[in-house]
Short mmCIF file of C-alpha atoms in Angstrom, two decimals:
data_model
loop_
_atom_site.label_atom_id
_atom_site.label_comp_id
_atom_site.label_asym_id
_atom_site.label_seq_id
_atom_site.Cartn_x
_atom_site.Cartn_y
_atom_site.Cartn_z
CA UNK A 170 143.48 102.14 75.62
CA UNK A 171 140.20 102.06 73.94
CA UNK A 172 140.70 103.19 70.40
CA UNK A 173 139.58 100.46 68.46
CA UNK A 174 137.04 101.42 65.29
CA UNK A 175 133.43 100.03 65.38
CA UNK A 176 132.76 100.35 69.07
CA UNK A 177 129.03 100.78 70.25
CA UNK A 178 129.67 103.06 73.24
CA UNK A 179 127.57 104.50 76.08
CA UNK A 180 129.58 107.78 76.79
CA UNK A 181 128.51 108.99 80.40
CA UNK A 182 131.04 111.32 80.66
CA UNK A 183 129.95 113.27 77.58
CA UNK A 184 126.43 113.61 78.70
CA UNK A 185 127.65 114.50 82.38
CA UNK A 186 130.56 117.29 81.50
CA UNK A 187 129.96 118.51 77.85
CA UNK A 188 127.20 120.86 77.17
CA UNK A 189 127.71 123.61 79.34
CA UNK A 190 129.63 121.74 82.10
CA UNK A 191 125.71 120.35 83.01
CA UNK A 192 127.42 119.14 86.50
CA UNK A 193 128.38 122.75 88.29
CA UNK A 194 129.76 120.91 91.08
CA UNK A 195 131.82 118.47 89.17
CA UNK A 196 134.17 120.77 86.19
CA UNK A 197 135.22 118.29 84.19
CA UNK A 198 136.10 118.78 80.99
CA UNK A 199 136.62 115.95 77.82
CA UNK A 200 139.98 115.19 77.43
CA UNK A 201 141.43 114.77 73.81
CA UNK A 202 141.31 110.81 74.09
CA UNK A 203 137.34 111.52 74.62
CA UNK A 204 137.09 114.27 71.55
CA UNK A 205 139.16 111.30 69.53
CA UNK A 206 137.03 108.42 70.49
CA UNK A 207 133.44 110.72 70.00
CA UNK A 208 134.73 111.89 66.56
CA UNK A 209 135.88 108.43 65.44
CA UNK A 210 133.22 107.86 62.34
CA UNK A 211 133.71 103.92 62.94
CA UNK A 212 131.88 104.73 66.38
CA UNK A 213 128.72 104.42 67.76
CA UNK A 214 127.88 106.86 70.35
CA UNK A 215 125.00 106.20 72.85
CA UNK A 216 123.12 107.90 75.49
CA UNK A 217 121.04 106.27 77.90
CA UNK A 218 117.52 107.09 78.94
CA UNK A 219 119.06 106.61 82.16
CA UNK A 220 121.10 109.84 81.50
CA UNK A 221 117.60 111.65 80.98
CA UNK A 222 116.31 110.02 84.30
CA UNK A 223 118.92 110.98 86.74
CA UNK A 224 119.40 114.82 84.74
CA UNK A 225 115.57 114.94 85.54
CA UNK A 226 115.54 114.08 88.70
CA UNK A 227 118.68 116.13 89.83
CA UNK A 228 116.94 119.42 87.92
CA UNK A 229 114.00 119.05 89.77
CA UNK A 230 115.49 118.67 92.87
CA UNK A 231 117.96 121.91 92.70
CA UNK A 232 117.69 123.76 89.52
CA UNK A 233 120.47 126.14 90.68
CA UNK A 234 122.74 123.58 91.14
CA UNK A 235 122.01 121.55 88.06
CA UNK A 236 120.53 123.78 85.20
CA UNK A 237 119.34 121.56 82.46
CA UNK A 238 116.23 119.38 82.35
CA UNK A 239 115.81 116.09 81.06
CA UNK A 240 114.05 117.38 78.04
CA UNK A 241 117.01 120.08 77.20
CA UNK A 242 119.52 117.20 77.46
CA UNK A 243 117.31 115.13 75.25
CA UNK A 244 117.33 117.47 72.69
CA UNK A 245 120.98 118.32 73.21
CA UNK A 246 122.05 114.50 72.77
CA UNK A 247 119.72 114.31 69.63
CA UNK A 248 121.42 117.37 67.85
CA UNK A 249 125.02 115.92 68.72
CA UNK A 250 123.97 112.71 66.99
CA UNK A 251 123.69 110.21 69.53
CA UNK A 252 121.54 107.47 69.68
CA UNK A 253 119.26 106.99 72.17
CA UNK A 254 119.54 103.07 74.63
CA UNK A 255 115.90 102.67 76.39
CA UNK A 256 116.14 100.51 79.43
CA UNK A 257 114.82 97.23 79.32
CA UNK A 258 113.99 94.65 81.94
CA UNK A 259 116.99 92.33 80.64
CA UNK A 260 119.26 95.30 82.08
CA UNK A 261 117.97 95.37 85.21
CA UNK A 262 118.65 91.74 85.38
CA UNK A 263 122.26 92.36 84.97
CA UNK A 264 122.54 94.52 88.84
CA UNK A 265 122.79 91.46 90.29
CA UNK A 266 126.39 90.45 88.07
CA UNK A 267 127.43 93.58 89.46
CA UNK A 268 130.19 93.53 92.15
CA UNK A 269 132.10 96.20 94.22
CA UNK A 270 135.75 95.62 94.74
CA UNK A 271 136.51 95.91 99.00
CA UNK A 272 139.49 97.82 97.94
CA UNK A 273 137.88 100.74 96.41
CA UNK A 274 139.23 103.65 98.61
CA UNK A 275 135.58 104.72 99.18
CA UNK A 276 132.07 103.32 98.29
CA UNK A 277 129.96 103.83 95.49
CA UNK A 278 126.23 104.56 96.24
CA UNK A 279 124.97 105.90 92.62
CA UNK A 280 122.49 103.81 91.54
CA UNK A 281 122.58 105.27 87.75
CA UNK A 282 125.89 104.54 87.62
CA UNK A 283 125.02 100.68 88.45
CA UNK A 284 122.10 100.59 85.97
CA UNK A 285 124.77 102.13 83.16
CA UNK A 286 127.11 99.94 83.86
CA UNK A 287 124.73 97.04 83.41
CA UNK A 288 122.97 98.62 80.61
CA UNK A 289 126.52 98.28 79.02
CA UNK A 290 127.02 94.92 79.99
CA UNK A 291 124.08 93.62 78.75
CA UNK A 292 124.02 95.15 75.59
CA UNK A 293 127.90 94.36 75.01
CA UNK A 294 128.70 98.10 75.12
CA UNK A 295 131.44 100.24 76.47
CA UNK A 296 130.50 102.91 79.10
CA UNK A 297 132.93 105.89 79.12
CA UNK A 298 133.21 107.50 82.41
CA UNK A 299 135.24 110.14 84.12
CA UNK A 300 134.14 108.65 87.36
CA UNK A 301 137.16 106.82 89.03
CA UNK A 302 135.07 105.06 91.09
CA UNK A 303 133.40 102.68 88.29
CA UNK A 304 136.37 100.92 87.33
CA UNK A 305 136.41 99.25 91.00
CA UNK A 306 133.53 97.05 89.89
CA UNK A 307 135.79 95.03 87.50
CA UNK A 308 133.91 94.72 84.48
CA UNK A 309 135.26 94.83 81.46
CA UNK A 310 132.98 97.03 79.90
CA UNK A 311 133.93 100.41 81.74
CA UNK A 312 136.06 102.46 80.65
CA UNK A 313 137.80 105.49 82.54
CA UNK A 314 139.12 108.44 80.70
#
């Protein structure tokens, strides 16, 4: 359970469900343990110009299916308070610590995912997901809610 105080945190699930359910094919919704860890003063919460990237790149590709730009979650994630995590090269190093377990019941092709979770890692961060799929690469820096 991750409910220490002072945590720097990288909280993909609250970019990908909150505002406005963004992902239409994924209804999600933040559970209370995410509205406890998000409201937790002692916290720091993140979101990753990776976020922006991928929310770019899956507007432009079906705006239907995914509603909000890359600028509109910019500005959404600024008015909630987060702090914004550029990408560096030293991340990118980090891809190849990365390591899928063979008994994952399916495979995991999202790149973003991969650069968060080595965002995270190299930056000694916590990345909250909803995705059950992350936790099958063993690090100790994701976090599944």
């Amino acid at each position: 359970m991750l409910l220490r105080k002072n945590l720097r945190i990288i909280y993909e699930s609250l970019i990908r469900y909150s505002f406005n359910n963004l992902d239409s094919y994924k209804q999600k919704k933040l559970t209370h343990q995410d509205l406890d860890i998000i409201q937790n003063p002692d916290n720091e919460i993140f979101f990753s110009s990776i976020n922006i990237w991928e929310t770019e790149i899956k507007y432009l590709k079906s705006k239907e299916e995914f509603p909000i730009s890359g600028d509109k979650l910019f500005e959404l994630c600024e008015l909630a308070g987060m702090k914004c995590l550029p990408i560096l090269p030293e991340h990118a190093l980090f891809l190849k610590t990365l390591s899928y377990s063979p008994d994952a019941p399916r495979s995991h092709k999202d790149p973003f995912d991969r650069m968060l979770i080595s965002q995270a890692k190299a930056e000694n961060m916590y990345l909250i997901t909803h995705d059950e799929l992350l936790p099958f690469y063993n690090e100790p820096c994701v976090f599944l809610v």
